Amino acid sequence: MVNFPTIDIAASGLAAERFRMEVTANNLANASTTMTENGDPYRRQAVVFAAGADPTEDPKSAASMHGVQVVGVQPDGTDFPTIYNPSHPHADAEGFVRLSNVKIPEEMVDLITASRSYEANTKAISVFKEMVEQTLTLLQGGQ
């Protein structure tokens, strides 16, 4: 079987960015959630990436590179903002409501960044495919 590391690396990027878009979409969907099962507002989640590497290969060689992998999802530890709204059902005794720490502009930037990275990986696969097709055409004596 023929192995194409370029395709494998780009495919790992596609999978990682798709997962990042899912987490970002979940953050956006829960941006106005003021109380979860544990009693706190929804806490923003962030995806953690790491370079995919083969520990059996020399780290300086191209054979050791395996793209990117998702190593986890971490909660954002920033404080919850509060607003004064004594009529809210989740207001405390003083009338303050704790809100989710999701910031819509930051999530939109993350979504755009993930989308652009996804497109770049798709383009890398397309260009590689064209190169292989041109190589096969040249080997067959075509132009």
CSV table of N, CA and C in Angstrom, one decimal:
chain,number,residue,atom,x,y,z
A,1,MET,N,0.8,-1.2,0.0
A,1,MET,CA,0.0,0.0,0.0
A,1,MET,C,0.9,1.2,0.0
A,2,VAL,N,0.5,2.2,-0.8
A,2,VAL,CA,1.3,3.5,-0.9
A,2,VAL,C,0.8,4.4,0.2
A,3,ASN,N,1.8,5.0,0.9
A,3,ASN,CA,1.5,5.9,2.0
A,3,ASN,C,1.9,7.3,1.5
A,4,PHE,N,1.0,8.2,1.8
A,4,PHE,CA,1.2,9.6,1.4
A,4,PHE,C,1.2,10.5,2.7
A,5,PRO,N,2.3,10.7,3.3
A,5,PRO,CA,2.4,11.5,4.5
A,5,PRO,C,1.8,12.9,4.4
A,6,THR,N,1.9,13.5,3.2
A,6,THR,CA,1.3,14.8,3.0
A,6,THR,C,-0.2,14.8,3.3
A,7,ILE,N,-0.9,13.8,2.7
A,7,ILE,CA,-2.3,13.6,2.9
A,7,ILE,C,-2.6,13.4,4.3
A,8,ASP,N,-1.8,12.5,5.0
A,8,ASP,CA,-2.1,12.2,6.4
A,8,ASP,C,-2.0,13.4,7.3
A,9,ILE,N,-1.0,14.3,7.0
A,9,ILE,CA,-0.8,15.5,7.8
A,9,ILE,C,-2.0,16.4,7.6
A,10,ALA,N,-2.3,16.6,6.3
A,10,ALA,CA,-3.5,17.6,6.0
A,10,ALA,C,-4.8,17.0,6.6
A,11,ALA,N,-4.9,15.7,6.6
A,11,ALA,CA,-6.2,15.1,7.1
A,11,ALA,C,-6.2,15.3,8.6
A,12,SER,N,-5.1,15.2,9.3
A,12,SER,CA,-5.1,15.4,10.7
A,12,SER,C,-5.5,16.8,11.0
A,13,GLY,N,-5.0,17.8,10.2
A,13,GLY,CA,-5.4,19.2,10.4
A,13,GLY,C,-6.9,19.4,10.2
A,14,LEU,N,-7.4,18.7,9.2
A,14,LEU,CA,-8.9,18.8,8.9
A,14,LEU,C,-9.7,18.3,10.1
A,15,ALA,N,-9.3,17.1,10.6
A,15,ALA,CA,-10.0,16.6,11.8
A,15,ALA,C,-9.9,17.5,13.0
A,16,ALA,N,-8.7,18.0,13.2
A,16,ALA,CA,-8.5,18.9,14.4
A,16,ALA,C,-9.3,20.2,14.3
A,17,GLU,N,-9.3,20.8,13.1
A,17,GLU,CA,-10.1,22.0,13.0
A,17,GLU,C,-11.6,21.8,13.0
A,18,ARG,N,-12.0,20.7,12.5
A,18,ARG,CA,-13.5,20.3,12.5
A,18,ARG,C,-13.9,20.2,14.0
A,19,PHE,N,-13.0,19.6,14.8
A,19,PHE,CA,-13.3,19.4,16.3
A,19,PHE,C,-13.4,20.8,16.9
A,20,ARG,N,-12.4,21.7,16.5
A,20,ARG,CA,-12.3,23.0,17.1
A,20,ARG,C,-13.6,23.8,16.8
A,21,MET,N,-14.1,23.6,15.5
A,21,MET,CA,-15.3,24.3,15.1
A,21,MET,C,-16.5,23.8,15.9
A,22,GLU,N,-16.6,22.5,16.2
A,22,GLU,CA,-17.6,22.0,17.0
A,22,GLU,C,-17.6,22.5,18.5
A,23,VAL,N,-16.5,22.6,19.0
A,23,VAL,CA,-16.3,23.2,20.4
A,23,VAL,C,-16.7,24.7,20.4
A,24,THR,N,-16.3,25.4,19.4
A,24,THR,CA,-16.6,26.8,19.3
A,24,THR,C,-18.1,27.0,19.1
A,25,ALA,N,-18.7,26.2,18.3
A,25,ALA,CA,-20.2,26.2,18.1
A,25,ALA,C,-20.9,25.9,19.4
A,26,ASN,N,-20.4,25.0,20.2
A,26,ASN,CA,-21.0,24.7,21.5
A,26,ASN,C,-20.9,25.9,22.4
A,27,ASN,N,-19.7,26.5,22.4
A,27,ASN,CA,-19.6,27.7,23.2
A,27,ASN,C,-20.6,28.8,22.8
A,28,LEU,N,-20.8,29.0,21.5
A,28,LEU,CA,-21.7,30.0,21.1
A,28,LEU,C,-23.1,29.7,21.5
A,29,ALA,N,-23.5,28.4,21.4
A,29,ALA,CA,-24.8,27.9,21.7
A,29,ALA,C,-25.1,28.1,23.2
A,30,ASN,N,-24.1,28.1,24.0
A,30,ASN,CA,-24.3,28.2,25.5
A,30,ASN,C,-23.9,29.5,26.0
A,31,ALA,N,-23.7,30.5,25.2
A,31,ALA,CA,-23.2,31.8,25.7
A,31,ALA,C,-24.1,32.5,26.6
A,32,SER,N,-25.4,32.2,26.5
A,32,SER,CA,-26.3,32.9,27.4
A,32,SER,C,-26.8,32.0,28.6
A,33,THR,N,-26.2,30.9,28.8
A,33,THR,CA,-26.6,29.9,29.8
A,33,THR,C,-26.1,30.4,31.2
A,34,THR,N,-27.0,30.8,32.0
A,34,THR,CA,-26.6,31.3,33.3
A,34,THR,C,-26.5,30.3,34.4
A,35,MET,N,-27.0,29.1,34.2
A,35,MET,CA,-26.9,28.0,35.2
A,35,MET,C,-26.8,26.6,34.5
A,36,THR,N,-25.8,25.9,34.9
A,36,THR,CA,-25.6,24.5,34.4
A,36,THR,C,-26.0,23.5,35.5
A,37,GLU,N,-25.7,22.3,35.2
A,37,GLU,CA,-26.1,21.2,36.2
A,37,GLU,C,-25.3,21.4,37.5
A,38,ASN,N,-24.1,22.0,37.5
A,38,ASN,CA,-23.4,22.2,38.7
A,38,ASN,C,-23.7,23.6,39.4
A,39,GLY,N,-24.6,24.3,38.9
A,39,GLY,CA,-25.1,25.6,39.5
A,39,GLY,C,-24.3,26.8,39.0
A,40,ASP,N,-23.3,26.6,38.3
A,40,ASP,CA,-22.5,27.8,37.7
A,40,ASP,C,-23.0,28.1,36.3
A,41,PRO,N,-22.7,29.3,35.8
A,41,PRO,CA,-22.9,29.6,34.4
A,41,PRO,C,-22.1,28.7,33.5
A,42,TYR,N,-22.4,28.6,32.3
A,42,TYR,CA,-21.6,27.9,31.3
A,42,TYR,C,-20.2,28.4,31.3
A,43,ARG,N,-19.2,27.6,31.3
A,43,ARG,CA,-17.8,28.0,31.3
A,43,ARG,C,-17.3,27.7,29.9
A,44,ARG,N,-16.6,28.7,29.2
A,44,ARG,CA,-16.1,28.5,27.9
A,44,ARG,C,-15.1,27.3,27.9
A,45,GLN,N,-15.1,26.6,26.7
A,45,GLN,CA,-14.2,25.5,26.5
A,45,GLN,C,-13.2,25.8,25.4
A,46,ALA,N,-12.0,25.4,25.6
A,46,ALA,CA,-10.9,25.6,24.6
A,46,ALA,C,-10.2,24.3,24.2
A,47,VAL,N,-10.0,24.1,22.9
A,47,VAL,CA,-9.3,22.9,22.4
A,47,VAL,C,-7.8,23.1,22.5
A,48,VAL,N,-7.1,22.0,23.0
A,48,VAL,CA,-5.7,22.0,23.1
A,48,VAL,C,-5.1,21.1,22.0
A,49,PHE,N,-4.2,21.7,21.2
A,49,PHE,CA,-3.6,20.9,20.1
A,49,PHE,C,-2.2,20.6,20.5
A,50,ALA,N,-1.6,19.5,19.9
A,50,ALA,CA,-0.2,19.2,20.0
A,50,ALA,C,0.2,18.6,18.7
A,51,ALA,N,1.5,18.8,18.4
A,51,ALA,CA,2.1,18.2,17.2
A,51,ALA,C,2.0,16.7,17.3
A,52,GLY,N,1.5,16.1,16.3
A,52,GLY,CA,1.5,14.6,16.3
A,52,GLY,C,2.9,14.1,15.9
A,53,ALA,N,3.5,13.3,16.7
A,53,ALA,CA,4.8,12.8,16.4
A,53,ALA,C,4.9,11.3,16.7
A,54,ASP,N,5.8,10.7,15.9
A,54,ASP,CA,6.0,9.2,16.1
A,54,ASP,C,7.2,9.1,17.0
A,55,PRO,N,7.1,8.6,18.2
A,55,PRO,CA,8.2,8.5,19.1
A,55,PRO,C,9.3,7.6,18.7
A,56,THR,N,9.0,6.7,17.7
A,56,THR,CA,10.0,5.7,17.3
A,56,THR,C,10.9,6.3,16.2
A,57,GLU,N,10.5,7.4,15.7
A,57,GLU,CA,11.3,8.0,14.6
A,57,GLU,C,12.2,9.1,15.2
A,58,ASP,N,13.3,9.5,14.4
A,58,ASP,CA,14.1,10.6,14.8
A,58,ASP,C,13.3,11.9,14.7
A,59,PRO,N,13.2,12.7,15.8
A,59,PRO,CA,12.4,13.9,15.8
A,59,PRO,C,12.8,14.9,14.8
A,60,LYS,N,14.0,14.8,14.3
A,60,LYS,CA,14.4,15.8,13.2
A,60,LYS,C,14.1,15.3,11.8
A,61,SER,N,13.7,14.1,11.7
A,61,SER,CA,13.4,13.6,10.3
A,61,SER,C,11.9,13.9,9.9
A,62,ALA,N,11.7,13.9,8.6
A,62,ALA,CA,10.3,14.1,8.2
A,62,ALA,C,9.4,13.0,8.5
A,63,ALA,N,9.9,11.8,8.7
A,63,ALA,CA,9.1,10.6,8.9
A,63,ALA,C,8.5,10.7,10.3
A,64,SER,N,9.0,11.5,11.2
A,64,SER,CA,8.4,11.6,12.5
A,64,SER,C,7.2,12.5,12.6
A,65,MET,N,7.0,13.3,11.6
A,65,MET,CA,5.9,14.3,11.6
A,65,MET,C,4.6,13.6,11.2
A,66,HIS,N,3.6,13.8,12.0
A,66,HIS,CA,2.3,13.2,11.8
A,66,HIS,C,1.2,14.2,11.9
A,67,GLY,N,1.4,15.5,11.6
A,67,GLY,CA,0.4,16.5,11.7
A,67,GLY,C,0.1,17.0,13.0
A,68,VAL,N,-1.2,17.2,13.3
A,68,VAL,CA,-1.6,17.7,14.6
A,68,VAL,C,-2.7,16.8,15.2
A,69,GLN,N,-2.8,16.8,16.5
A,69,GLN,CA,-3.8,16.0,17.2
A,69,GLN,C,-4.4,16.8,18.3
A,70,VAL,N,-5.6,16.5,18.6
A,70,VAL,CA,-6.3,17.2,19.7
A,70,VAL,C,-6.0,16.4,21.0
A,71,VAL,N,-5.4,17.1,22.0
A,71,VAL,CA,-5.0,16.4,23.2
A,71,VAL,C,-6.0,16.6,24.3
A,72,GLY,N,-7.0,17.5,24.1
A,72,GLY,CA,-8.0,17.7,25.1
A,72,GLY,C,-8.8,19.0,25.0
A,73,VAL,N,-9.7,19.1,25.8
A,73,VAL,CA,-10.6,20.3,25.9
A,73,VAL,C,-10.5,20.8,27.3
A,74,GLN,N,-10.1,22.1,27.4
A,74,GLN,CA,-9.9,22.7,28.8
A,74,GLN,C,-10.9,23.8,29.0
A,75,PRO,N,-11.4,23.9,30.2
A,75,PRO,CA,-12.3,25.0,30.6
A,75,PRO,C,-11.5,26.3,30.7
A,76,ASP,N,-12.1,27.4,30.3
A,76,ASP,CA,-11.5,28.7,30.5
A,76,ASP,C,-11.7,29.1,31.9
A,77,GLY,N,-10.6,29.4,32.6
A,77,GLY,CA,-10.6,29.7,34.0
A,77,GLY,C,-10.9,31.2,34.3
A,78,THR,N,-11.3,32.0,33.3
A,78,THR,CA,-11.6,33.4,33.7
A,78,THR,C,-12.8,33.5,34.5
A,79,ASP,N,-12.9,34.6,35.2
A,79,ASP,CA,-14.1,34.9,36.1
A,79,ASP,C,-15.4,35.1,35.3
A,80,PHE,N,-16.5,34.8,35.9
A,80,PHE,CA,-17.8,35.0,35.3
A,80,PHE,C,-18.1,36.5,35.4
A,81,PRO,N,-18.5,37.2,34.4
A,81,PRO,CA,-19.0,38.5,34.6
A,81,PRO,C,-20.4,38.5,35.3
A,82,THR,N,-20.7,39.6,35.9
A,82,THR,CA,-22.0,39.7,36.6
A,82,THR,C,-22.7,41.0,36.2
A,83,ILE,N,-24.0,40.9,36.2
A,83,ILE,CA,-24.9,42.1,35.9
A,83,ILE,C,-25.9,42.1,37.0
A,84,TYR,N,-26.4,43.4,37.2
A,84,TYR,CA,-27.5,43.6,38.2
A,84,TYR,C,-28.8,43.4,37.5
A,85,ASN,N,-29.5,42.3,37.9
A,85,ASN,CA,-30.8,42.1,37.3
A,85,ASN,C,-31.6,41.3,38.4
A,86,PRO,N,-32.2,42.0,39.4
A,86,PRO,CA,-32.9,41.3,40.5
A,86,PRO,C,-34.1,40.5,40.0
A,87,SER,N,-34.6,40.7,38.8
A,87,SER,CA,-35.8,40.0,38.3
A,87,SER,C,-35.4,38.6,37.7
A,88,HIS,N,-34.1,38.4,37.5
A,88,HIS,CA,-33.7,37.2,36.8
A,88,HIS,C,-33.9,36.0,37.7
A,89,PRO,N,-34.3,34.9,37.2
A,89,PRO,CA,-34.6,33.7,38.1
A,89,PRO,C,-33.3,33.2,38.8
A,90,HIS,N,-32.1,33.5,38.2
A,90,HIS,CA,-30.8,33.0,38.8
A,90,HIS,C,-30.1,34.1,39.5
A,91,ALA,N,-30.8,35.2,39.9
A,91,ALA,CA,-30.1,36.2,40.6
A,91,ALA,C,-29.9,35.8,42.1
A,92,ASP,N,-28.7,36.3,42.6
A,92,ASP,CA,-28.4,36.0,44.0
A,92,ASP,C,-29.2,36.9,44.9
A,93,ALA,N,-29.0,36.8,46.2
A,93,ALA,CA,-29.8,37.6,47.2
A,93,ALA,C,-29.6,39.1,47.0
A,94,GLU,N,-28.5,39.5,46.4
A,94,GLU,CA,-28.3,41.0,46.2
A,94,GLU,C,-28.8,41.4,44.8
A,95,GLY,N,-29.3,40.5,44.0
A,95,GLY,CA,-29.8,40.8,42.7
A,95,GLY,C,-28.8,40.7,41.5
A,96,PHE,N,-27.6,40.2,41.8
A,96,PHE,CA,-26.7,40.0,40.7
A,96,PHE,C,-26.8,38.6,40.1
A,97,VAL,N,-26.6,38.6,38.8
A,97,VAL,CA,-26.6,37.4,38.0
A,97,VAL,C,-25.2,37.1,37.4
A,98,ARG,N,-24.7,35.9,37.6
A,98,ARG,CA,-23.4,35.6,37.0
A,98,ARG,C,-23.7,35.1,35.6
A,99,LEU,N,-22.9,35.6,34.6
A,99,LEU,CA,-23.1,35.2,33.2
A,99,LEU,C,-22.0,34.3,32.8
A,100,SER,N,-22.2,33.7,31.6
A,100,SER,CA,-21.2,32.8,31.0
A,100,SER,C,-19.9,33.6,30.7
A,101,ASN,N,-18.8,33.0,30.7
A,101,ASN,CA,-17.5,33.8,30.3
A,101,ASN,C,-17.2,33.7,28.8
A,102,VAL,N,-18.2,33.2,28.0
A,102,VAL,CA,-18.1,33.2,26.6
A,102,VAL,C,-18.2,34.6,26.0
A,103,LYS,N,-17.2,35.0,25.2
A,103,LYS,CA,-17.2,36.3,24.6
A,103,LYS,C,-17.5,36.0,23.1
A,104,ILE,N,-18.6,36.5,22.6
A,104,ILE,CA,-19.0,36.2,21.2
A,104,ILE,C,-17.9,36.7,20.2
A,105,PRO,N,-17.4,37.9,20.3
A,105,PRO,CA,-16.3,38.3,19.3
A,105,PRO,C,-15.2,37.3,19.3
A,106,GLU,N,-14.7,36.8,20.4
A,106,GLU,CA,-13.6,35.9,20.5
A,106,GLU,C,-14.0,34.6,19.8
A,107,GLU,N,-15.2,34.1,20.1
A,107,GLU,CA,-15.6,32.9,19.5
A,107,GLU,C,-15.7,33.0,18.0
A,108,MET,N,-16.2,34.1,17.5
A,108,MET,CA,-16.3,34.3,16.0
A,108,MET,C,-14.9,34.4,15.4
A,109,VAL,N,-13.9,35.0,16.1
A,109,VAL,CA,-12.5,34.9,15.6
A,109,VAL,C,-12.0,33.5,15.6
A,110,ASP,N,-12.3,32.8,16.6
A,110,ASP,CA,-11.8,31.3,16.7
A,110,ASP,C,-12.5,30.6,15.5
A,111,LEU,N,-13.7,30.8,15.3
A,111,LEU,CA,-14.5,30.1,14.2
A,111,LEU,C,-13.9,30.4,12.8
A,112,ILE,N,-13.6,31.7,12.6
A,112,ILE,CA,-13.0,32.1,11.3
A,112,ILE,C,-11.6,31.5,11.2
A,113,THR,N,-10.8,31.5,12.3
A,113,THR,CA,-9.5,31.0,12.2
A,113,THR,C,-9.5,29.5,11.9
A,114,ALA,N,-10.4,28.8,12.6
A,114,ALA,CA,-10.6,27.3,12.3
A,114,ALA,C,-11.0,27.1,10.9
A,115,SER,N,-11.9,27.9,10.4
A,115,SER,CA,-12.4,27.7,9.0
A,115,SER,C,-11.3,28.0,8.0
A,116,ARG,N,-10.5,29.0,8.2
A,116,ARG,CA,-9.4,29.3,7.3
A,116,ARG,C,-8.3,28.1,7.4
A,117,SER,N,-8.1,27.6,8.5
A,117,SER,CA,-7.1,26.5,8.6
A,117,SER,C,-7.7,25.2,7.9
A,118,TYR,N,-9.0,25.0,8.1
A,118,TYR,CA,-9.6,23.9,7.4
A,118,TYR,C,-9.5,24.1,5.9
A,119,GLU,N,-9.7,25.3,5.4
A,119,GLU,CA,-9.6,25.6,4.0
A,119,GLU,C,-8.2,25.3,3.5
A,120,ALA,N,-7.2,25.7,4.3
A,120,ALA,CA,-5.8,25.6,3.9
A,120,ALA,C,-5.4,24.1,3.8
A,121,ASN,N,-5.9,23.3,4.7
A,121,ASN,CA,-5.6,21.9,4.7
A,121,ASN,C,-6.3,21.2,3.4
A,122,THR,N,-7.5,21.7,3.1
A,122,THR,CA,-8.2,21.2,1.9
A,122,THR,C,-7.5,21.6,0.7
A,123,LYS,N,-6.9,22.8,0.7
A,123,LYS,CA,-6.2,23.2,-0.5
A,123,LYS,C,-4.9,22.4,-0.6
A,124,ALA,N,-4.2,22.1,0.5
A,124,ALA,CA,-3.0,21.3,0.4
A,124,ALA,C,-3.3,19.9,-0.2
A,125,ILE,N,-4.4,19.3,0.2
A,125,ILE,CA,-4.8,18.0,-0.4
A,125,ILE,C,-5.0,18.1,-1.9
A,126,SER,N,-5.7,19.2,-2.3
A,126,SER,CA,-6.0,19.4,-3.7
A,126,SER,C,-4.8,19.6,-4.5
A,127,VAL,N,-3.9,20.4,-4.0
A,127,VAL,CA,-2.6,20.7,-4.7
A,127,VAL,C,-1.8,19.4,-4.8
A,128,PHE,N,-1.7,18.6,-3.8
A,128,PHE,CA,-1.0,17.4,-3.8
A,128,PHE,C,-1.6,16.4,-4.8
A,129,LYS,N,-2.9,16.4,-4.8
A,129,LYS,CA,-3.6,15.5,-5.8
A,129,LYS,C,-3.3,15.9,-7.2
A,130,GLU,N,-3.3,17.2,-7.5
A,130,GLU,CA,-3.0,17.7,-8.9
A,130,GLU,C,-1.5,17.4,-9.2
A,131,MET,N,-0.6,17.5,-8.3
A,131,MET,CA,0.8,17.1,-8.5
A,131,MET,C,0.9,15.7,-8.9
A,132,VAL,N,0.2,14.8,-8.1
A,132,VAL,CA,0.3,13.4,-8.4
A,132,VAL,C,-0.3,13.1,-9.8
A,133,GLU,N,-1.4,13.7,-10.1
A,133,GLU,CA,-2.0,13.5,-11.4
A,133,GLU,C,-1.1,14.0,-12.6
A,134,GLN,N,-0.4,15.1,-12.4
A,134,GLN,CA,0.5,15.6,-13.4
A,134,GLN,C,1.7,14.7,-13.5
A,135,THR,N,2.2,14.2,-12.4
A,135,THR,CA,3.3,13.3,-12.5
A,135,THR,C,2.9,12.0,-13.2
A,136,LEU,N,1.8,11.5,-13.0
A,136,LEU,CA,1.3,10.3,-13.7
A,136,LEU,C,1.2,10.5,-15.1
A,137,THR,N,0.7,11.7,-15.5
A,137,THR,CA,0.5,12.1,-16.9
A,137,THR,C,1.8,12.1,-17.6
A,138,LEU,N,2.8,12.8,-16.9
A,138,LEU,CA,4.2,12.9,-17.5
A,138,LEU,C,4.8,11.5,-17.7
A,139,LEU,N,4.6,10.6,-16.7
A,139,LEU,CA,5.2,9.3,-16.8
A,139,LEU,C,4.6,8.4,-17.9
A,140,GLN,N,3.3,8.8,-18.2
A,140,GLN,CA,2.6,8.0,-19.3
A,140,GLN,C,3.0,8.6,-20.7
A,141,GLY,N,3.8,9.7,-20.7
A,141,GLY,CA,4.2,10.3,-22.0
A,141,GLY,C,3.3,11.4,-22.4
A,142,GLY,N,2.4,11.8,-21.6
A,142,GLY,CA,1.5,12.9,-21.9
A,142,GLY,C,2.1,14.2,-21.6
A,143,GLN,N,1.3,15.3,-21.8
A,143,GLN,CA,1.8,16.6,-21.5
A,143,GLN,C,1.1,17.1,-20.2
